[in-house]
mmCIF file of C-alpha atoms in Angstrom:
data_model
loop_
_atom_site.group_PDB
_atom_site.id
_atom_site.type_symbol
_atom_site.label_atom_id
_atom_site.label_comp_id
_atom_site.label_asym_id
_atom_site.label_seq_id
_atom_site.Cartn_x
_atom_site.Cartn_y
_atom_site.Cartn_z
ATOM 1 C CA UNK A 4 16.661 15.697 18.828
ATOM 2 C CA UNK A 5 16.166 16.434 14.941
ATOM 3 C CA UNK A 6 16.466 20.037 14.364
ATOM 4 C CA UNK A 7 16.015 22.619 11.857
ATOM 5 C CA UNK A 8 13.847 21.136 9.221
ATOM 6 C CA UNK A 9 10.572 21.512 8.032
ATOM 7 C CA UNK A 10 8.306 18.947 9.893
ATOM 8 C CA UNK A 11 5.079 17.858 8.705
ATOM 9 C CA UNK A 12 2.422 17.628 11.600
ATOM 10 C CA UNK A 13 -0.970 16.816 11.454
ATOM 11 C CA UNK A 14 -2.216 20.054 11.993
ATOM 12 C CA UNK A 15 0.421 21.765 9.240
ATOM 13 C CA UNK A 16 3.921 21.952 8.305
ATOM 14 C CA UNK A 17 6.343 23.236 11.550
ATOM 15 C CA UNK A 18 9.308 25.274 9.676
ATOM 16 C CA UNK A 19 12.768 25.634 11.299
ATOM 17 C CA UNK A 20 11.063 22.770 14.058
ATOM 18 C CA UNK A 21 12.423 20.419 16.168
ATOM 19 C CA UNK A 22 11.934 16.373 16.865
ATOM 20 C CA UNK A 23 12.405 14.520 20.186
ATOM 21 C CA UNK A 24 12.722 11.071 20.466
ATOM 22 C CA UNK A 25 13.443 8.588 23.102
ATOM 23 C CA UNK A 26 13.970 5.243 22.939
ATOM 24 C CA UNK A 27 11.139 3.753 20.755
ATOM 25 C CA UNK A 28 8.832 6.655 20.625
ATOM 26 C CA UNK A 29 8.454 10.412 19.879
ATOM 27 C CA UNK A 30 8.660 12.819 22.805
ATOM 28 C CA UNK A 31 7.239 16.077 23.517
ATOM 29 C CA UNK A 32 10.714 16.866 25.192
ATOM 30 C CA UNK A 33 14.242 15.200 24.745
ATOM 31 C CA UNK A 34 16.115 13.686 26.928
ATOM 32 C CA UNK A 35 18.526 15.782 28.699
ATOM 33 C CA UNK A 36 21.480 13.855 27.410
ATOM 34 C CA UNK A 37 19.620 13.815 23.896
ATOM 35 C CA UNK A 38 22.352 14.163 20.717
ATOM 36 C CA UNK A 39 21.357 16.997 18.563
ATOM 37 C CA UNK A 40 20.846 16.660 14.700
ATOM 38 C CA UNK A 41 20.795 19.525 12.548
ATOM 39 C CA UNK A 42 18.962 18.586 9.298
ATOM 40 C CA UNK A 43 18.434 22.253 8.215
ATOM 41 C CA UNK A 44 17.178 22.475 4.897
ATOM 42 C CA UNK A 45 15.586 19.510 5.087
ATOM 43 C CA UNK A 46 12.008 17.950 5.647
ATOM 44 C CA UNK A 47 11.078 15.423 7.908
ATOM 45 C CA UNK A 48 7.943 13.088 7.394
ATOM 46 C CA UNK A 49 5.967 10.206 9.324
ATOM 47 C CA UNK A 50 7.508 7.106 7.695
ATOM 48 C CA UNK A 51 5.154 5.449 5.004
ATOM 49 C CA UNK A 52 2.144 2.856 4.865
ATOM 50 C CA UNK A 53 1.701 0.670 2.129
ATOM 51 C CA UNK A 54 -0.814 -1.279 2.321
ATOM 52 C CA UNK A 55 -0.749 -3.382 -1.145
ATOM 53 C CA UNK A 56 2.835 -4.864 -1.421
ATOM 54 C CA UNK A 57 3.658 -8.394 -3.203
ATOM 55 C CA UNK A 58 7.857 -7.996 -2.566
ATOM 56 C CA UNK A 59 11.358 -6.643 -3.687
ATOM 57 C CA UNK A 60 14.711 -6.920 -3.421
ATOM 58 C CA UNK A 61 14.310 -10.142 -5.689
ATOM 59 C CA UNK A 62 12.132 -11.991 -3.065
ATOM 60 C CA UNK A 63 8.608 -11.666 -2.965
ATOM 61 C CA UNK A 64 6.024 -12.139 0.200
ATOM 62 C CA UNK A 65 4.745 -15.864 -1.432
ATOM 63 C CA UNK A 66 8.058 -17.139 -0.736
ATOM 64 C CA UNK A 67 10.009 -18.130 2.366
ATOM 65 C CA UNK A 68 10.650 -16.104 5.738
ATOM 66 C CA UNK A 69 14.070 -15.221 4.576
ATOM 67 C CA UNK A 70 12.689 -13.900 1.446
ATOM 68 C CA UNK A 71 9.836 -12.080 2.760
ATOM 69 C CA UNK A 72 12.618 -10.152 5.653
ATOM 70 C CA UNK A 73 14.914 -9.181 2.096
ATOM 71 C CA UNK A 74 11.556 -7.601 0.408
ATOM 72 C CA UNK A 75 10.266 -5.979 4.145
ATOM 73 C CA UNK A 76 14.070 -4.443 4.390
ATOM 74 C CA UNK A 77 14.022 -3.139 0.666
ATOM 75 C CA UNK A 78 11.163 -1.054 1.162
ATOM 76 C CA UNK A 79 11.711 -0.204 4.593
ATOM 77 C CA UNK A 80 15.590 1.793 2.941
ATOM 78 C CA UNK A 81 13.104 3.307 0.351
ATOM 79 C CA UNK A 82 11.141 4.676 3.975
ATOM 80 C CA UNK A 83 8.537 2.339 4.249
ATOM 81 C CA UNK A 84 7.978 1.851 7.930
ATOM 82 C CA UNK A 85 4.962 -0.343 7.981
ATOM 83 C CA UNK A 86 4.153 -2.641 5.263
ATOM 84 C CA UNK A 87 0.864 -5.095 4.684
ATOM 85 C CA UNK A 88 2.016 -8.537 3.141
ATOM 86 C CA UNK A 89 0.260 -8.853 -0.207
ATOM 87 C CA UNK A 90 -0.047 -12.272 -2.021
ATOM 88 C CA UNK A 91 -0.827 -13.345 -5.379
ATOM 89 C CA UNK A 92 -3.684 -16.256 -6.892
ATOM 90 C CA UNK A 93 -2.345 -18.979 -6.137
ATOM 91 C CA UNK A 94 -3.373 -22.747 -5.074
ATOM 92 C CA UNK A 95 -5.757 -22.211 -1.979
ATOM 93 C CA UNK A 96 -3.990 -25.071 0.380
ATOM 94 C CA UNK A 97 -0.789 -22.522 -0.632
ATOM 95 C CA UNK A 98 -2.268 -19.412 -0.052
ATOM 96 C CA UNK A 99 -3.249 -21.239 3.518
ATOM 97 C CA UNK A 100 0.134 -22.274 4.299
ATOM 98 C CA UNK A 101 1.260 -18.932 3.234
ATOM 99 C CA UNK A 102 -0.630 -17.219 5.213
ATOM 100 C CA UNK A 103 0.362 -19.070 8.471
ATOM 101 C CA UNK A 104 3.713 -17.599 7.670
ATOM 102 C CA UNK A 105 3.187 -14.429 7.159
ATOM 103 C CA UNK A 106 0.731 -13.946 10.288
ATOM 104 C CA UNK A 107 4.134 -15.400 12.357
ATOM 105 C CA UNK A 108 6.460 -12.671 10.612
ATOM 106 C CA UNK A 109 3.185 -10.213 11.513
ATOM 107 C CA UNK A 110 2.994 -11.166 15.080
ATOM 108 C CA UNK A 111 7.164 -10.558 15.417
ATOM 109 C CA UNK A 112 6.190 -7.071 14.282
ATOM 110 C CA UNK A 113 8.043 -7.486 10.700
ATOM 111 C CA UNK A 114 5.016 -6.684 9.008
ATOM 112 C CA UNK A 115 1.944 -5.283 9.686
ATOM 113 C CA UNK A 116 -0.598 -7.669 8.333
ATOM 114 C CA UNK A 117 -1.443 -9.695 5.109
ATOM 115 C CA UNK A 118 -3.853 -8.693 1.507
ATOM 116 C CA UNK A 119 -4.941 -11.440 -0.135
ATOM 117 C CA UNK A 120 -5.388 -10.377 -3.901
ATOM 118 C CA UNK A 121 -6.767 -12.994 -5.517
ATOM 119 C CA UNK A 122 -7.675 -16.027 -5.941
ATOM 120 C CA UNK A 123 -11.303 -13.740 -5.673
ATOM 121 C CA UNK A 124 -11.428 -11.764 -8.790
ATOM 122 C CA UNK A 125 -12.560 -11.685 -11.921
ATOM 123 C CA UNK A 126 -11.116 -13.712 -15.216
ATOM 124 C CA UNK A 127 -12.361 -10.969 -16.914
ATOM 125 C CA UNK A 128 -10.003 -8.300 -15.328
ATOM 126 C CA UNK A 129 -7.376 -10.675 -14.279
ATOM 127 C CA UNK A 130 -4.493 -8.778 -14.721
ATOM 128 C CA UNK A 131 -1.191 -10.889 -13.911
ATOM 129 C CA UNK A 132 -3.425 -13.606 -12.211
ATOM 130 C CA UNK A 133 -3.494 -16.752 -13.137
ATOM 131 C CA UNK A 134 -7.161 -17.479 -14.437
ATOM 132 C CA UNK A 135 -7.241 -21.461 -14.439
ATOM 133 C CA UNK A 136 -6.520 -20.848 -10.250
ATOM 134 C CA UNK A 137 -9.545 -18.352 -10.457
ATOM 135 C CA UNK A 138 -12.587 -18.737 -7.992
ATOM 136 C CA UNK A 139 -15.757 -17.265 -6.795
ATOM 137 C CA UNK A 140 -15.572 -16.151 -3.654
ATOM 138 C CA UNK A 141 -17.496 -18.283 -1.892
ATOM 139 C CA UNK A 142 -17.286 -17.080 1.971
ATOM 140 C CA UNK A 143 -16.199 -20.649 3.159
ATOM 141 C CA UNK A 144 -13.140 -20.213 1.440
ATOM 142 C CA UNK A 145 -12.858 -16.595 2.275
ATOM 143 C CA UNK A 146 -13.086 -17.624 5.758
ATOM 144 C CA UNK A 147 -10.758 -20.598 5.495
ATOM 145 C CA UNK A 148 -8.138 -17.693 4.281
ATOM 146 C CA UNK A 149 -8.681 -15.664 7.253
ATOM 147 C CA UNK A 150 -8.619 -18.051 9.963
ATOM 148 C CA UNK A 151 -5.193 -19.141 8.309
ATOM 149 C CA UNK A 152 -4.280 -15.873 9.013
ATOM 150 C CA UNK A 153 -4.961 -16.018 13.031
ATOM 151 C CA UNK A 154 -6.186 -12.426 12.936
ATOM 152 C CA UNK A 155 -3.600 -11.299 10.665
ATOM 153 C CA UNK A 156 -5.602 -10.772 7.565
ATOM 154 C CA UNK A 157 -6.158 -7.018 7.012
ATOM 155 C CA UNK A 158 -7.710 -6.913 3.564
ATOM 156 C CA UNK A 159 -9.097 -9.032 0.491
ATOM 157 C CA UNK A 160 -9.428 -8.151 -2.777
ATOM 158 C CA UNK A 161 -13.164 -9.637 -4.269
ATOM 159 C CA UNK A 162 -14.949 -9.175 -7.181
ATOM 160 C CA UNK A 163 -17.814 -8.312 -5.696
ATOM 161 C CA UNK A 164 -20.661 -8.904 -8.413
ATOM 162 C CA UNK A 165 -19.248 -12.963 -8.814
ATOM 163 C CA UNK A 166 -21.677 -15.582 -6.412
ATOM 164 C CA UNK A 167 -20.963 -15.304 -3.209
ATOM 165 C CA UNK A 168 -19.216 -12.020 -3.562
ATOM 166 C CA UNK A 169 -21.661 -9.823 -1.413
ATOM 167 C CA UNK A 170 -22.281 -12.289 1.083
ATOM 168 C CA UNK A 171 -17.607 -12.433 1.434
ATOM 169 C CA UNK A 172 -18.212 -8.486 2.035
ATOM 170 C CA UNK A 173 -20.375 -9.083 4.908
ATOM 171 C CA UNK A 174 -17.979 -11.583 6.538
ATOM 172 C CA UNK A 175 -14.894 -9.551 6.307
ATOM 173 C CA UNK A 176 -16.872 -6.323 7.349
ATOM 174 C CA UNK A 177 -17.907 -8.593 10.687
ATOM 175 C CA UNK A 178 -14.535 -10.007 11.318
ATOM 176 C CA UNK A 179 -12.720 -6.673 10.851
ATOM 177 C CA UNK A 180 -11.221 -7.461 7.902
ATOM 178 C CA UNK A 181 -10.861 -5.073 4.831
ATOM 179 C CA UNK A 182 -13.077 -5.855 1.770
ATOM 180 C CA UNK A 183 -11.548 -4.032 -1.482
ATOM 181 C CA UNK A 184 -13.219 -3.951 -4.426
ATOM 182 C CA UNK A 185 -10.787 -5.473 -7.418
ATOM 183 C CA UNK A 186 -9.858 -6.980 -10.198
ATOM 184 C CA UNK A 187 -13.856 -6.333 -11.189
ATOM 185 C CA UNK A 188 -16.097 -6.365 -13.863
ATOM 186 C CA UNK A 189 -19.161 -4.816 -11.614
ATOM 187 C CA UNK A 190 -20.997 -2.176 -12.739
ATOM 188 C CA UNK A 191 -22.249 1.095 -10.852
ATOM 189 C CA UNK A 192 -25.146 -0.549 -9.394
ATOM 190 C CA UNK A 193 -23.304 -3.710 -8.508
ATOM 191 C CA UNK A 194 -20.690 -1.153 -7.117
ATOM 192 C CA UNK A 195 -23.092 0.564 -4.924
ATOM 193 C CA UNK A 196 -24.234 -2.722 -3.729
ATOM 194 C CA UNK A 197 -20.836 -3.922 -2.199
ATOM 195 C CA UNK A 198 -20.071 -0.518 -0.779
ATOM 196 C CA UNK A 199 -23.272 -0.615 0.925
ATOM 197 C CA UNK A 200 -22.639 -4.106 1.853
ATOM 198 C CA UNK A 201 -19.138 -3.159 3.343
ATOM 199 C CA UNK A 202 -16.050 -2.542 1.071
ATOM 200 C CA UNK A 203 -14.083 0.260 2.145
ATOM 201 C CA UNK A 204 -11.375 0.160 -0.131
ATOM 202 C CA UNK A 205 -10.706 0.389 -4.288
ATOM 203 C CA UNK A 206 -7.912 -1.592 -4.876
ATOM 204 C CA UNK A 207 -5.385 -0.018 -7.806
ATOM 205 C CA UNK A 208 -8.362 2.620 -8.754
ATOM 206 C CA UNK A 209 -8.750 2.551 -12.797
ATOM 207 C CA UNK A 210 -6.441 -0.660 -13.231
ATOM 208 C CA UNK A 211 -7.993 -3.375 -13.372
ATOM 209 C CA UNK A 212 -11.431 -2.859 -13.943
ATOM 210 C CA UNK A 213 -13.952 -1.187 -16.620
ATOM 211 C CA UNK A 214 -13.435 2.285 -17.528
ATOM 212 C CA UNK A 215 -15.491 5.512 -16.296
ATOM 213 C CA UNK A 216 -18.596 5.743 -19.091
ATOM 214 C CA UNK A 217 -20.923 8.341 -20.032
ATOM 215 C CA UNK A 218 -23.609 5.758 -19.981
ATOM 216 C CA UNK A 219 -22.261 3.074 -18.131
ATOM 217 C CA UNK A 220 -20.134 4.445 -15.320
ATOM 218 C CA UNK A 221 -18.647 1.720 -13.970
ATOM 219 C CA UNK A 222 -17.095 0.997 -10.348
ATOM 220 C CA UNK A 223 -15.225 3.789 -10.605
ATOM 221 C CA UNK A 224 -17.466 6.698 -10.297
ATOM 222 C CA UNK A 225 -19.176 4.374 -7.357
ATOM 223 C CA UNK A 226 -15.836 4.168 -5.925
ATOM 224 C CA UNK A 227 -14.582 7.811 -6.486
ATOM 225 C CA UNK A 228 -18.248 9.180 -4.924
ATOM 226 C CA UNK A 229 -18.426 7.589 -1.742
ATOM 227 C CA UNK A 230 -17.347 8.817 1.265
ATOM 228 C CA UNK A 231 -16.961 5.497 2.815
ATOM 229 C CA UNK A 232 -14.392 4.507 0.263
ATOM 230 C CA UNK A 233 -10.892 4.764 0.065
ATOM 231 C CA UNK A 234 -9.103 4.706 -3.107
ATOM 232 C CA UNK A 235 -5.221 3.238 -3.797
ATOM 233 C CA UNK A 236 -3.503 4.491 -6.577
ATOM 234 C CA UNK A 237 -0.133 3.126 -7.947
ATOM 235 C CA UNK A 238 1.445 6.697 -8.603
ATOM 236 C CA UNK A 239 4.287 5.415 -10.571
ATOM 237 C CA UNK A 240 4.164 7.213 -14.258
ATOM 238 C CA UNK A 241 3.469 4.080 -15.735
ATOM 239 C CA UNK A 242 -0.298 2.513 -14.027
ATOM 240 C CA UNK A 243 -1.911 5.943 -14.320
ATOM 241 C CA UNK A 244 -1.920 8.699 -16.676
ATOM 242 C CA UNK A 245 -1.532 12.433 -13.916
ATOM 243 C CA UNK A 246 -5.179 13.533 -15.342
ATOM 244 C CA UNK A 247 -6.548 10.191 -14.000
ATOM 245 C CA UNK A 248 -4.512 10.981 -10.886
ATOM 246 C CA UNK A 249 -5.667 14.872 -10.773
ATOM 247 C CA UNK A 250 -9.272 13.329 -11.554
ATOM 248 C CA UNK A 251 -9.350 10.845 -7.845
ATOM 249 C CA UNK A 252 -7.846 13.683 -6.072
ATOM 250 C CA UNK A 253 -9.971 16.477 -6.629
ATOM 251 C CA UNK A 254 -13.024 13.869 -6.255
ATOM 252 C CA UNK A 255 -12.349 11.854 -3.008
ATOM 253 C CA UNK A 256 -10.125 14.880 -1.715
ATOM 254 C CA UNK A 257 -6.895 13.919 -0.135
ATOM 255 C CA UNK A 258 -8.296 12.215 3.313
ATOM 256 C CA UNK A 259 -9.584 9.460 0.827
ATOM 257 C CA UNK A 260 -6.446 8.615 -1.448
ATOM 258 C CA UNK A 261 -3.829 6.106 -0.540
ATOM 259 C CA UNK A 262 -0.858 5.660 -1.930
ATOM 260 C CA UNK A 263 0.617 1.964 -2.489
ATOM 261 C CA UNK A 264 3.651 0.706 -4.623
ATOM 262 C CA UNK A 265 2.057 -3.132 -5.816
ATOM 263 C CA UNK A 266 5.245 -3.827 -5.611
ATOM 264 C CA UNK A 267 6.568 -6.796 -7.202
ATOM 265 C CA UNK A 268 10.159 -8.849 -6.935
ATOM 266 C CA UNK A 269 12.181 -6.441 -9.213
ATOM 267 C CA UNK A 270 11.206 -3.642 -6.521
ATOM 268 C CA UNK A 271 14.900 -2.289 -5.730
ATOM 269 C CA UNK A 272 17.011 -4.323 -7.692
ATOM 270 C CA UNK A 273 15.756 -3.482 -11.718
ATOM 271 C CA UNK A 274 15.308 -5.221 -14.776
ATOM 272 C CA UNK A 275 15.309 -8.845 -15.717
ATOM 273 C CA UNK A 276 12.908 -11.834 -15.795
ATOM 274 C CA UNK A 277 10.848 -12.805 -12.445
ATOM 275 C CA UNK A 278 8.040 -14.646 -10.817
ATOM 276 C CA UNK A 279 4.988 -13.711 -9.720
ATOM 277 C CA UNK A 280 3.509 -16.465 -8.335
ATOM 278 C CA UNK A 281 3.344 -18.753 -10.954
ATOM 279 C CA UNK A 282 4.089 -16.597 -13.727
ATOM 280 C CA UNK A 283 6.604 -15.001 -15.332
ATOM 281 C CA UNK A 284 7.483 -11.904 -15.737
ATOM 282 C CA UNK A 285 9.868 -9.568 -18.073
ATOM 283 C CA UNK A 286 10.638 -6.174 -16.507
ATOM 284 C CA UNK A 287 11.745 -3.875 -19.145
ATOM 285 C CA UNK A 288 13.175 -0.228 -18.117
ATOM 286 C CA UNK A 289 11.685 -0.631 -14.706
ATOM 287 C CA UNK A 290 7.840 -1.258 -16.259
ATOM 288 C CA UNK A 291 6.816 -5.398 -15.163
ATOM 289 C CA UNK A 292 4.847 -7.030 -17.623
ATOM 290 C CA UNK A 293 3.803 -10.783 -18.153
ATOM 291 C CA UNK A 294 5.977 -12.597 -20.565
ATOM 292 C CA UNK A 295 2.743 -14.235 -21.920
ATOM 293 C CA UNK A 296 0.118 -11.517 -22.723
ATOM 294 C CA UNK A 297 1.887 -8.742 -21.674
ATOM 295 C CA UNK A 298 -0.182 -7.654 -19.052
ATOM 296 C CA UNK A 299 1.026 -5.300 -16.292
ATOM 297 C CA UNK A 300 2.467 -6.932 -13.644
ATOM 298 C CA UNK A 301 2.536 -4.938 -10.506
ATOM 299 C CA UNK A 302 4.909 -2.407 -10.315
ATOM 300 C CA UNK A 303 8.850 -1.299 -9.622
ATOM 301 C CA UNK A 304 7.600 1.507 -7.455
ATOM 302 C CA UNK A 305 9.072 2.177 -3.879
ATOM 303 C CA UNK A 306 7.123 4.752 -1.598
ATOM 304 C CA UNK A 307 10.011 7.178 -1.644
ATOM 305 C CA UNK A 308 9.287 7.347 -5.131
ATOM 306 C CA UNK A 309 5.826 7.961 -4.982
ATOM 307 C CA UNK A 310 6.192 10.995 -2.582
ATOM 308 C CA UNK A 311 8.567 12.409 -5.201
ATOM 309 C CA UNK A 312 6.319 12.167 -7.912
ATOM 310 C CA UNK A 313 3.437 13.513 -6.562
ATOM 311 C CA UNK A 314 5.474 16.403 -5.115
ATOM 312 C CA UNK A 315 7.467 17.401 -8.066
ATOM 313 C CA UNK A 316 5.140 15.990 -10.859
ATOM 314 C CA UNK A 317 1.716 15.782 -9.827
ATOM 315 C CA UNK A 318 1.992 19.289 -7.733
ATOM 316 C CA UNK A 319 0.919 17.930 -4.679
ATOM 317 C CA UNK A 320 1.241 19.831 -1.760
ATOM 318 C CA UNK A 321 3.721 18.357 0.693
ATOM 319 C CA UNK A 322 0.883 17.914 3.388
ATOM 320 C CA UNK A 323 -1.578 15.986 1.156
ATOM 321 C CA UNK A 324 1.219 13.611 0.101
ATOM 322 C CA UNK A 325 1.968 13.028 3.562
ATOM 323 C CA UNK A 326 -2.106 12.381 3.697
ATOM 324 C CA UNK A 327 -2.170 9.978 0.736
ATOM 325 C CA UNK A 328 1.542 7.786 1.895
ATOM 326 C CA UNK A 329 1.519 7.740 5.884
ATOM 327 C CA UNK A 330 -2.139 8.989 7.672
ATOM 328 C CA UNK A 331 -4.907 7.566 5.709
ATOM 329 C CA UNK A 332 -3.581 3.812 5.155
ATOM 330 C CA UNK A 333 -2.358 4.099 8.974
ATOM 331 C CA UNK A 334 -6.151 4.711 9.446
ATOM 332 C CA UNK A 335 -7.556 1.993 7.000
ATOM 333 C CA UNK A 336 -5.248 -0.119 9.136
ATOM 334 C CA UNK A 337 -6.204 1.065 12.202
ATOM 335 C CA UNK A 338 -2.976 1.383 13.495
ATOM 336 C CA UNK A 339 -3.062 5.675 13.690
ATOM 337 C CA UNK A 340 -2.711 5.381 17.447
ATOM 338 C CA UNK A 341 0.702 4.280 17.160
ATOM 339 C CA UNK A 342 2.112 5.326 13.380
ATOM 340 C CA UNK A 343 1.033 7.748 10.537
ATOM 341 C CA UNK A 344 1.958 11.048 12.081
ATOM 342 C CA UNK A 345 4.503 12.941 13.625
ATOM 343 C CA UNK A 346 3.189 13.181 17.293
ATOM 344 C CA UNK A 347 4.338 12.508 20.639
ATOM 345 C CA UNK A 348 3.399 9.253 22.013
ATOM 346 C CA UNK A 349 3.962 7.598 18.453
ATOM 347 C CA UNK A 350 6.418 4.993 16.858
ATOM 348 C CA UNK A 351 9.325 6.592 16.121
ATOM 349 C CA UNK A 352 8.640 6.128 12.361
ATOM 350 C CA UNK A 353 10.154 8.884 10.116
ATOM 351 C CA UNK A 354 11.529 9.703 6.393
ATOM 352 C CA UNK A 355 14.085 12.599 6.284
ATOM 353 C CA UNK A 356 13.929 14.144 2.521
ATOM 354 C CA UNK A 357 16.186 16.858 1.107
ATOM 355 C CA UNK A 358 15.046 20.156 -0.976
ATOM 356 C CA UNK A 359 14.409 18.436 -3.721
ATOM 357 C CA UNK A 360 12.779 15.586 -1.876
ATOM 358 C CA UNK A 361 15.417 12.832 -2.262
ATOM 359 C CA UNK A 362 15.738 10.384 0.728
ATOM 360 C CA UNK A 363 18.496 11.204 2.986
ATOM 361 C CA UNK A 364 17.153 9.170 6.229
ATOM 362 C CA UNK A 365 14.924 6.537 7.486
ATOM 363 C CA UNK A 366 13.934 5.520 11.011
ATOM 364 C CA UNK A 367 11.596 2.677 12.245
ATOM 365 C CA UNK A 368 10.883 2.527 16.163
ATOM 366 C CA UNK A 369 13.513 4.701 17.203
ATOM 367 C CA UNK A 370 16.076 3.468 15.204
ATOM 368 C CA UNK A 371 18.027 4.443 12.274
ATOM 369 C CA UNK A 372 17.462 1.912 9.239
ATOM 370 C CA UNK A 373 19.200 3.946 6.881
ATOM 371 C CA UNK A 374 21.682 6.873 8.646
ATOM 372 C CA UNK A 375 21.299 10.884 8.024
ATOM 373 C CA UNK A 376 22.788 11.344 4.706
ATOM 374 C CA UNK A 377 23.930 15.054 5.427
ATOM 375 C CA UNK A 378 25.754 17.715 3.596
#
């Protein structure tokens, strides 16, 4: 039994309230033989989502089992309690052997699922992808990538307006896979076209794809308009400027944000030189950029992080933070029933944060993977 805090519930924040927990799960009542907590002064939280997460710890989710547990465990300390395995453009037959891996680590329960980003996108918005392993997404191979994943896959990145792009939308949308609009060129009519089509998702909203435009609007302001649409945003200081950040929130409202880190290698551990996937990059006072062009290259952002910033910087209200990190990816993922919230009958899944919304506490399932840190 957690008492004392301030705990964030779906239907509003609980002050002075009280947590149960047994075994796995959260309780409506403790058991009698419960040990009492007394985090007073603090605030607890549903443990966070991300859904769009290439690594950390120095290990990234393209590499081997052991290096894919070392990223899953950094970001689970930083209170990340369910995590999708993102990869990178890279060699289809390696992105298919890849993804057999990851959809065994998924079916132990270490992750929740795999993104493909790439190879799908655009050489125009490219990013840190690299362009000669580039390819339309023709829906053989986008298939091919998703029956590697043995019902695993949970979302792929496509530039929707390249052949075959609309025609990939369909065939996720009808195996129950995410689309996400990414790594584009489109325009607002070709936009309109995949959402209609399918996608559900803006993947990295701004980044990676043509600016909002008086006269040529873009993907954006088809992205930002739609109800059907969920936008991520990398809410690390560095990807987006807090206007463009104010801008997606008071558009698409808090039920349609996500939060996500992008997290690359360096995630946890700082700066040096690292790959991702087969290129290199420099990370420089925590910012990751490609050694050759100079691109950004994913981010050095945990999830704790995030919640901090948008709290203290972006003057986000506690509740719609908890929205943006934990509910609405839980959602996307379709996983609410069991994580995302702070309700009986759920995971056990939580983030304990002091006053000034430092992490002092993480539990996954019950357990504690990093102990109260109390006065």
């Amino acid at each position: 039994m957690l008492t004392g805090a301030s705990v964030v519930l779906p239907t509003g924040t609980v002050e002075n309230g009280r947590l149960a927990i047994e075994g796995t799960r959260i309780t409506s009542a403790p058991p009698a033989d419960a040990q009492v907590i007394d985090v007073t002064g603090h605030w607890l939280v549903p443990g966070f989502v991300d859904i769009h997460n290439h690594g950390g710890g120095g290990a990234s989710f393209s590499g081997t089992a052991e290096q894919i547990l070392t990223a899953v465990h950094t970001h689970r300390v930083h209170g990340t309690t369910t995590l999708v395995a993102s990869t990178v453009t890279d060699e289809m037959d390696l992105l298919v052997r890849q993804a057999g891996l990851l959809s065994e680590l998924a079916e132990q329960g270490d992750i929740a699922g795999i993104h493909f980003e790439g190879p799908f996108i655009s050489p125009c918005r490219k990013g840190a992808h690299s362009e000669k392993l580039l390819r339309d997404p023709d829906p053989a191979e986008v298939r091919k990538l998703i029956d590697a994943a043995r019902g695993k896959a949970k979302m792929v990145t496509l530039a929707t307006e390249l052949p075959g792009g609309i025609d990939s939308v369909r065939l996720l949308a009808e195996n129950g896979v995410i689309a996400a609009i990414g790594h584009t060129d489109a325009g607002y009519e070709q936009t309109v076209e995949a959402i209609d089509a399918g996608a559900t998702v803006a993947t990295h909203l701004f980044n990676a794809m043509p600016a909002l435009n008086h006269r040529a609007p873009g993907p954006i302001a088809a992205l930002l308009e739609d109800e059907r649409v969920t936008v991520e945003l990398i809410n690390d200081g560095v990807h987006l400027h807090p206007a463009a950040l104010e801008l997606a929130f008071r558009h698409a409202g808090a039920a349609r944000v996500a939060f996500i880190t992008d997290a690359m290698d360096a995630a946890g551990i700082g700066d040096g030189r690292y790959m991702l996937g087969p290129l290199e990059v420099e990370v420089s006072e925590g910012v990751a950029r490609l050694v050759e062009g100079g691109s950004i290259a994913g981010s050095t952002l945990t999830l704790d992080r995030a919640f901090q910033r948008a709290v203290s910087v972006d003057k986000l209200s506690v509740e719609d933070a908890v929205t943006a990190l934990s509910a609405n990816p839980a959602r996307l993922l379709g996983l609410f029933d069991r994580v995302g919230s702070l309700e009986p009958g759920k995971d056990a899944d939580l983030v304990l944060l002091d006053a000034d919304f430092e992490l002092k506490g993480v539990m996954r399932q019950g357990e504690w993977v990093v102990a109260p840190q109390l006065p």
